[in-house]
PDB file of C-alpha atoms and ligand atoms in Angstrom:
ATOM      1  CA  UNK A   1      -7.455   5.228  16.587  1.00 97.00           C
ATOM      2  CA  UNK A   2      -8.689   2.513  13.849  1.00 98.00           C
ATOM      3  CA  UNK A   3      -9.893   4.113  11.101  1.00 98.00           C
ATOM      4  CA  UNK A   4     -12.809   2.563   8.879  1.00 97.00           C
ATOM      5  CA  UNK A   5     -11.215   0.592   5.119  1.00 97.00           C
ATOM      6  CA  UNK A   6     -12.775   2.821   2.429  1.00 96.00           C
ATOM      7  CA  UNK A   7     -13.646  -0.503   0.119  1.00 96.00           C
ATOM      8  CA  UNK A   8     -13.335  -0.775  -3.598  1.00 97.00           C
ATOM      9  CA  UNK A   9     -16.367   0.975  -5.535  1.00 95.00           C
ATOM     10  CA  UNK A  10     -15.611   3.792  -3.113  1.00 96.00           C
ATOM     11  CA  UNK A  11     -14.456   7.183  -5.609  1.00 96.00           C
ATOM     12  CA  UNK A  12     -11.583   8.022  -3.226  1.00 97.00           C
ATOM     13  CA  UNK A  13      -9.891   5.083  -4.583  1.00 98.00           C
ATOM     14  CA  UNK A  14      -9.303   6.366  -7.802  1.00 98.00           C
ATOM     15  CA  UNK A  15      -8.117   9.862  -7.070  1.00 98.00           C
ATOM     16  CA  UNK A  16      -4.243  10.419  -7.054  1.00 98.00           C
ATOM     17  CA  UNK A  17      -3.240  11.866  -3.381  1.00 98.00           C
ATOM     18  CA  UNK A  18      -2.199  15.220  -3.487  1.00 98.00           C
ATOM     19  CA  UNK A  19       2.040  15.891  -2.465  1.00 98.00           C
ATOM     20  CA  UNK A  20       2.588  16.844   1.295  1.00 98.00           C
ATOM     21  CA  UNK A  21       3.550  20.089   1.635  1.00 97.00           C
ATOM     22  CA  UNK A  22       3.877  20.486   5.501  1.00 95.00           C
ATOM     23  CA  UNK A  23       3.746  18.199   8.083  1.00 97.00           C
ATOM     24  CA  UNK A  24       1.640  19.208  10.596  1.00 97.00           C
ATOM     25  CA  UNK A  25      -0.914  18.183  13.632  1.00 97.00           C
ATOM     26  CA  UNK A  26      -3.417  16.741  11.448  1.00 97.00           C
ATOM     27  CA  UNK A  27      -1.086  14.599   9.083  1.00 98.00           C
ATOM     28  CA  UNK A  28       0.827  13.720  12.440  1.00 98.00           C
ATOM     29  CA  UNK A  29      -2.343  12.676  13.485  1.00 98.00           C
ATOM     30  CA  UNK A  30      -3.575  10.496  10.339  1.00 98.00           C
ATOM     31  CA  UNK A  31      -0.249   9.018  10.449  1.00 98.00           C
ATOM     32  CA  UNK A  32      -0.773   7.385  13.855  1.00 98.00           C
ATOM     33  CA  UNK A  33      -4.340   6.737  13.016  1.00 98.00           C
ATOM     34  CA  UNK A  34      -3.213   4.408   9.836  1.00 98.00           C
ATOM     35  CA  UNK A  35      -0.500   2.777  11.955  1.00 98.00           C
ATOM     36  CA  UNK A  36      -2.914   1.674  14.103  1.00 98.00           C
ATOM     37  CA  UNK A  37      -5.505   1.087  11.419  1.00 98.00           C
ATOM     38  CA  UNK A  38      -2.461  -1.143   9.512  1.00 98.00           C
ATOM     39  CA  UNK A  39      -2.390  -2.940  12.290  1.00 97.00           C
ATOM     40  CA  UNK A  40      -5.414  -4.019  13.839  1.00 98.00           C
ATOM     41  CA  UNK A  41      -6.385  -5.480  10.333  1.00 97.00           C
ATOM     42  CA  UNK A  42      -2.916  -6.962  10.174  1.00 95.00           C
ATOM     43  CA  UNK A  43      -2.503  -5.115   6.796  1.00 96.00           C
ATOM     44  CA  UNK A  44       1.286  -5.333   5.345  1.00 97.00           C
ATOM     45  CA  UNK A  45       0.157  -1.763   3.768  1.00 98.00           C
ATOM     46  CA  UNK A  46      -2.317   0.868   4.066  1.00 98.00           C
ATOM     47  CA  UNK A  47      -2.805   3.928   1.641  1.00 98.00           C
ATOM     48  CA  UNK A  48      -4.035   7.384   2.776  1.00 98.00           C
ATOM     49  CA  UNK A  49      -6.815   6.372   0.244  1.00 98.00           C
ATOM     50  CA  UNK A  50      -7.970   3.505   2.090  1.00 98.00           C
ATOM     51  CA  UNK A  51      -9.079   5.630   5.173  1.00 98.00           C
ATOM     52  CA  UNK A  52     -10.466   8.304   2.867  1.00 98.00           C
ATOM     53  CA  UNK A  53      -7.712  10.594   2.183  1.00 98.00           C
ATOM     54  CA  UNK A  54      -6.186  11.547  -1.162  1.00 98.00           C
ATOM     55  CA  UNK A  55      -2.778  12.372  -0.400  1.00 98.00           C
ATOM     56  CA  UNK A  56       1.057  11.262  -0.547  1.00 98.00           C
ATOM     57  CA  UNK A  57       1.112   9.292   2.389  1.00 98.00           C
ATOM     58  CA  UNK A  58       1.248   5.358   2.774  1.00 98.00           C
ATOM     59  CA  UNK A  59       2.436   3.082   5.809  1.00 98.00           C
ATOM     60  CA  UNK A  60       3.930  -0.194   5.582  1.00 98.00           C
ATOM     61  CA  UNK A  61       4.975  -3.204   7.795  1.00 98.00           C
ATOM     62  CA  UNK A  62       6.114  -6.531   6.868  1.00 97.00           C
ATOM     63  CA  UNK A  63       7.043  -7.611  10.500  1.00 96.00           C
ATOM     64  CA  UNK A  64       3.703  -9.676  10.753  1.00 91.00           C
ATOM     65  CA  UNK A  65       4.467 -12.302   7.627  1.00 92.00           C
ATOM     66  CA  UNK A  66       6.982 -14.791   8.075  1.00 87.00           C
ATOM     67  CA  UNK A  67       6.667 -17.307   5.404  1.00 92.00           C
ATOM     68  CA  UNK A  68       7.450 -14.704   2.602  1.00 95.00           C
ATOM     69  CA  UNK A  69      10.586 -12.749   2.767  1.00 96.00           C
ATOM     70  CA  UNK A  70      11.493 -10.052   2.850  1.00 97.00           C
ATOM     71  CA  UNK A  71      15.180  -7.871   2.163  1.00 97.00           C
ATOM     72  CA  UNK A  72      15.733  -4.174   3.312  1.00 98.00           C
ATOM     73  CA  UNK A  73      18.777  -2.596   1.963  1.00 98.00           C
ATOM     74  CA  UNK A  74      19.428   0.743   4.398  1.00 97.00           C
ATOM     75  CA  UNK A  75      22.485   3.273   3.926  1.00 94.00           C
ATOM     76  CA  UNK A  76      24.494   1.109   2.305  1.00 94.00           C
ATOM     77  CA  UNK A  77      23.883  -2.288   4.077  1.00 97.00           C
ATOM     78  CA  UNK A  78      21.421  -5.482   4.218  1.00 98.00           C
ATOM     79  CA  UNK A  79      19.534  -5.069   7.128  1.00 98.00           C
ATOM     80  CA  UNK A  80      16.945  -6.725   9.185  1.00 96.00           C
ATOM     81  CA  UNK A  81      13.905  -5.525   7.478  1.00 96.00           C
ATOM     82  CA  UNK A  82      11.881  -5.700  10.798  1.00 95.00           C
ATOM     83  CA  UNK A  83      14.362  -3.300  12.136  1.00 95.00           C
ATOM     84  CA  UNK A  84      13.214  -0.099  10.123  1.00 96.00           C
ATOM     85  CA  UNK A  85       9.561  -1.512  10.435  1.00 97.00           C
ATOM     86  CA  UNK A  86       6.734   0.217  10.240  1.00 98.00           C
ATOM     87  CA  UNK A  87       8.085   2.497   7.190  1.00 98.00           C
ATOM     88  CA  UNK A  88       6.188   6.090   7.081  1.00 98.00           C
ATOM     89  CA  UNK A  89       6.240   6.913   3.219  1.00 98.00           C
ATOM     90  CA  UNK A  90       5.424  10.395   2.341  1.00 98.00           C
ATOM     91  CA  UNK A  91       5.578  11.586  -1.509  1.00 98.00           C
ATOM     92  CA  UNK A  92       7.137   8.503  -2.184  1.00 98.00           C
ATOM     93  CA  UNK A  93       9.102   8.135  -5.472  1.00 98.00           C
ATOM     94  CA  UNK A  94       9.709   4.724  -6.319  1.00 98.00           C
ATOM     95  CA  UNK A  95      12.066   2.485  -9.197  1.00 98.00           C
ATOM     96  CA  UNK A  96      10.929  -0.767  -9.649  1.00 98.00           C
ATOM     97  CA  UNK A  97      13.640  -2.940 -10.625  1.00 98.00           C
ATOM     98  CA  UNK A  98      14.230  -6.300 -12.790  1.00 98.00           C
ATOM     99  CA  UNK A  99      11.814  -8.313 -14.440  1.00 98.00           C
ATOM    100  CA  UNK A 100       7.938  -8.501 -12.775  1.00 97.00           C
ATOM    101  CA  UNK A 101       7.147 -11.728 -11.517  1.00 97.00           C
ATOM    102  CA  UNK A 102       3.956 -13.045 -10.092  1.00 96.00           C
ATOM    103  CA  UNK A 103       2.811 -12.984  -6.830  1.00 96.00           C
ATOM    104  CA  UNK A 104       0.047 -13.564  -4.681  1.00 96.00           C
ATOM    105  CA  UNK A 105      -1.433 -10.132  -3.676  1.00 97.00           C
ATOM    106  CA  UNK A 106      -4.290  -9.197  -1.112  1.00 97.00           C
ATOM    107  CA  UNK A 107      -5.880  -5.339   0.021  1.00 98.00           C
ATOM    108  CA  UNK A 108      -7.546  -4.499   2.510  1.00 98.00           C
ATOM    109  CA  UNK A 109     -10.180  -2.610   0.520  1.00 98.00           C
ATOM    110  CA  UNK A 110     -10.585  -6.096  -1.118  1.00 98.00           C
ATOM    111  CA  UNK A 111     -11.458  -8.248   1.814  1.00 95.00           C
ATOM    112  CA  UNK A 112     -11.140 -12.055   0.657  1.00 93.00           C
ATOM    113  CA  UNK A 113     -10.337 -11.244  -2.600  1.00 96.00           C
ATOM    114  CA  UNK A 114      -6.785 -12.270  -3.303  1.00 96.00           C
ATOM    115  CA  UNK A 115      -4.935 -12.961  -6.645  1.00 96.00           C
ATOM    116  CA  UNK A 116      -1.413 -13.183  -8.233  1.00 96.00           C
ATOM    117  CA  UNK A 117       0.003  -9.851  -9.604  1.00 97.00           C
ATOM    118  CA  UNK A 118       3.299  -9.001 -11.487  1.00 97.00           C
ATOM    119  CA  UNK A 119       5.478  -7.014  -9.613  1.00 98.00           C
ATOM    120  CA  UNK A 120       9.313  -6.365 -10.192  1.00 98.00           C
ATOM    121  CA  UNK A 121      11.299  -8.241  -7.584  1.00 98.00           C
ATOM    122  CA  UNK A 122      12.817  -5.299  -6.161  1.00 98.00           C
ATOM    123  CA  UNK A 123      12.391  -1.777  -5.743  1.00 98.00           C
ATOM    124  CA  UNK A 124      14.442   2.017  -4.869  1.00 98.00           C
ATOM    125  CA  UNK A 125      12.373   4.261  -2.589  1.00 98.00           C
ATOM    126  CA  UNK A 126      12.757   7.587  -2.209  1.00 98.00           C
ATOM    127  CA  UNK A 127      10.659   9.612   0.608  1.00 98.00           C
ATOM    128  CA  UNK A 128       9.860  11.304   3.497  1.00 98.00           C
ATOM    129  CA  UNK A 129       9.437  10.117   6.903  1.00 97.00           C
ATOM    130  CA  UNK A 130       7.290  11.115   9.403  1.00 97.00           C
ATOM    131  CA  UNK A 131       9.496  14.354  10.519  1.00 96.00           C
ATOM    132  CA  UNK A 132       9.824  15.425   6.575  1.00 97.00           C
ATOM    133  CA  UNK A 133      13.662  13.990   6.242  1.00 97.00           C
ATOM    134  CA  UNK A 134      14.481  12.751   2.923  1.00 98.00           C
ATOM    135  CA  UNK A 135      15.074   8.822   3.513  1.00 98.00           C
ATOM    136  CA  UNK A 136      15.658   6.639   0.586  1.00 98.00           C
ATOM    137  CA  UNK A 137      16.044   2.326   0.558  1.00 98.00           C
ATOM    138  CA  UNK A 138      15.800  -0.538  -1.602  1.00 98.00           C
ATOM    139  CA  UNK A 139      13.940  -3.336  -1.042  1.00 98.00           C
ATOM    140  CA  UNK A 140      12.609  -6.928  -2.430  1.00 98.00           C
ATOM    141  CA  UNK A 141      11.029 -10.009  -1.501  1.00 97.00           C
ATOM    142  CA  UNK A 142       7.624  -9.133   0.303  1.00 98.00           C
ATOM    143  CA  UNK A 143       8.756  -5.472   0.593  1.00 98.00           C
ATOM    144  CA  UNK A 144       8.850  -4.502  -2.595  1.00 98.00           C
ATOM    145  CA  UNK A 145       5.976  -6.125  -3.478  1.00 98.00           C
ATOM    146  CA  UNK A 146       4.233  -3.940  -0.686  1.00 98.00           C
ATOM    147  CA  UNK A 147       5.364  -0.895  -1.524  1.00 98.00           C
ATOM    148  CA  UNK A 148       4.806  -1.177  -5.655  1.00 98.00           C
ATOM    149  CA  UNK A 149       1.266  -2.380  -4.169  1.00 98.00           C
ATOM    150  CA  UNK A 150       0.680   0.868  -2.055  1.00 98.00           C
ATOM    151  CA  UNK A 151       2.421   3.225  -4.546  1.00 98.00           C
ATOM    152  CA  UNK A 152      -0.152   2.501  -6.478  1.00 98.00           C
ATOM    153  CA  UNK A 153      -3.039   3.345  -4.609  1.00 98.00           C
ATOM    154  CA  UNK A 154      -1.036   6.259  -4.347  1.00 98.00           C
ATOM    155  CA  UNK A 155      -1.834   7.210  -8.011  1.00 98.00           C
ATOM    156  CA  UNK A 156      -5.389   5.880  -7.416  1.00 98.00           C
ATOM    157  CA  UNK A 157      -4.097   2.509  -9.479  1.00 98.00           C
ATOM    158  CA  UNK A 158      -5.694  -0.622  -7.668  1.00 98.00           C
ATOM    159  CA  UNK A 159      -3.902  -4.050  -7.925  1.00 98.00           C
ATOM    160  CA  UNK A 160      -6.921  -5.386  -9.978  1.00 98.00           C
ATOM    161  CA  UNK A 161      -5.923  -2.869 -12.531  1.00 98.00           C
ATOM    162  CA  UNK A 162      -2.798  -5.245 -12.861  1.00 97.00           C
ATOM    163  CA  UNK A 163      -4.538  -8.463 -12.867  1.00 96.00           C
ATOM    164  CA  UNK A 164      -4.467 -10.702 -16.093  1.00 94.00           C
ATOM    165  CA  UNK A 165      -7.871 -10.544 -17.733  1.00 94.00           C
ATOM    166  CA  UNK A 166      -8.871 -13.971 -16.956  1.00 95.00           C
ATOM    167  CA  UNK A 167      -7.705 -13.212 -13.169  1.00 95.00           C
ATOM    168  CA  UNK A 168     -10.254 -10.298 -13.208  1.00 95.00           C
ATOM    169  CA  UNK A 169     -13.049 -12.383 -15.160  1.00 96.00           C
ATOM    170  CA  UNK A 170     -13.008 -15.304 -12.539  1.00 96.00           C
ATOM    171  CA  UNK A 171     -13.513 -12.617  -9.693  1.00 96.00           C
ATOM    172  CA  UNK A 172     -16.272 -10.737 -11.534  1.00 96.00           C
ATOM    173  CA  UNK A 173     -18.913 -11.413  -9.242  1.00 96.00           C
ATOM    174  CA  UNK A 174     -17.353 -10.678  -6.069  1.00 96.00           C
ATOM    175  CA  UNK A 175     -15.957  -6.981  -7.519  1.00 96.00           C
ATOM    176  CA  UNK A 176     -19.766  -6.362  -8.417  1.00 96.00           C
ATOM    177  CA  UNK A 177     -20.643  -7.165  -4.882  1.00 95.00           C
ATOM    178  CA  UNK A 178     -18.333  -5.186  -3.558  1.00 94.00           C
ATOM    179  CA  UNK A 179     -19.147  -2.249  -5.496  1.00 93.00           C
ATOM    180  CA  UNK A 180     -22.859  -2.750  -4.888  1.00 94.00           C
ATOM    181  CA  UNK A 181     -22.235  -2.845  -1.138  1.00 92.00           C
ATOM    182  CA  UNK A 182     -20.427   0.652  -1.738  1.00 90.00           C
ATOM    183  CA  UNK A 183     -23.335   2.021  -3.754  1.00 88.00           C
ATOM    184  CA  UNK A 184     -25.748   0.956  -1.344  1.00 89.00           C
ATOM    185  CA  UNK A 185     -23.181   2.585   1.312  1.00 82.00           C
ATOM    186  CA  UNK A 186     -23.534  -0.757   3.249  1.00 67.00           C
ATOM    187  CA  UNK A 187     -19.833  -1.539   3.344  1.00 60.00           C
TER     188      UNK A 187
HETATM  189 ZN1   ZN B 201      -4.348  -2.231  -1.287  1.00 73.35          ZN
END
């Protein structure tokens, strides 16, 4: 089921989800629900957040951008990332790595807003999957980017939080009108 994109000015998006204790029906359930959310807006990420959840639980899938790379290191190998794609990251614990570049960056509770954001070029993932085994991965190019990006919303951090100031100036008026869309709960 598609799920409605909570958009920025929304509260949810600044609360920090709450760790998954057990994975039941419902989370099962919300799980599928963001896939298929993810996907139908041909999001590279989605945060429980974003579909009005506070909690520890994030999707991702790069398989639908092929002019920016990505690299998936999985038990020891280089693997196709598309092969381990869409990633299921519960109470994800993550170590950015090297020095933050800049990027361009999108979200889908941002809709036409897009702008470059530093992010290290690669990243260590600890997490859970879907059945609540421990998986763990590193990952760059487009990937990493992605998950940094989602970890964030994670901790209710949003990537214009990590915009330069001038970045955020120059978009000024569209965050207003997104937020007054939210206020007027017309979004
Ligand atoms: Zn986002």
């Amino acid at each position: 089921m598609v799920l409605p994109i909570v958009k920025y000015g929304h509260a949810i998006l600044r609360k920090k989800g709450a760790s998954i204790g057990k994975i039941d029906g419902e989370i099962i359930r919300l799980i599928r629900n963001m896939l298929d959310t993810m996907k139908a807006n041909q999001g590279v990420g989605l945060a429980a957040q974003q579909v009005g959840h506070a909690l520890q639980l994030a999707v991702v899938d790069v398989r639908g951008v092929s002019d920016r790379p990505s690299r998936l290191h999985w038990e020891g190998e280089d693997v196709d990332p598309g092969s381990h794609m869409p990633l299921v990251l519960i109470n994800p614990v993550i170590r950015p790595l090297g020095e933050p570049a800049s990027g361009p960056e999108g979200c889908l509770s941002f809709p036409e807003i897009y702008a470059d954001i530093p992010r290290a070029p690669s990243v260590e993932v600890h997490a859970l999957d879907e059945n609540g085994k421990a998986f763990e991965f590193g990952c760059g190019g487009l990937l990493a980017r992605a998950v940094q990006h989602e970890y964030d919303h994670l901790q209710g951090i949003l990537f214009i939080d990590r915009m330069t100031r001038s970045t955020k100036q120059g978009l000024k008026e569209e965050l207003e009108e997104l937020q007054a869309a939210a206020r007027a709960g017309i979004d």
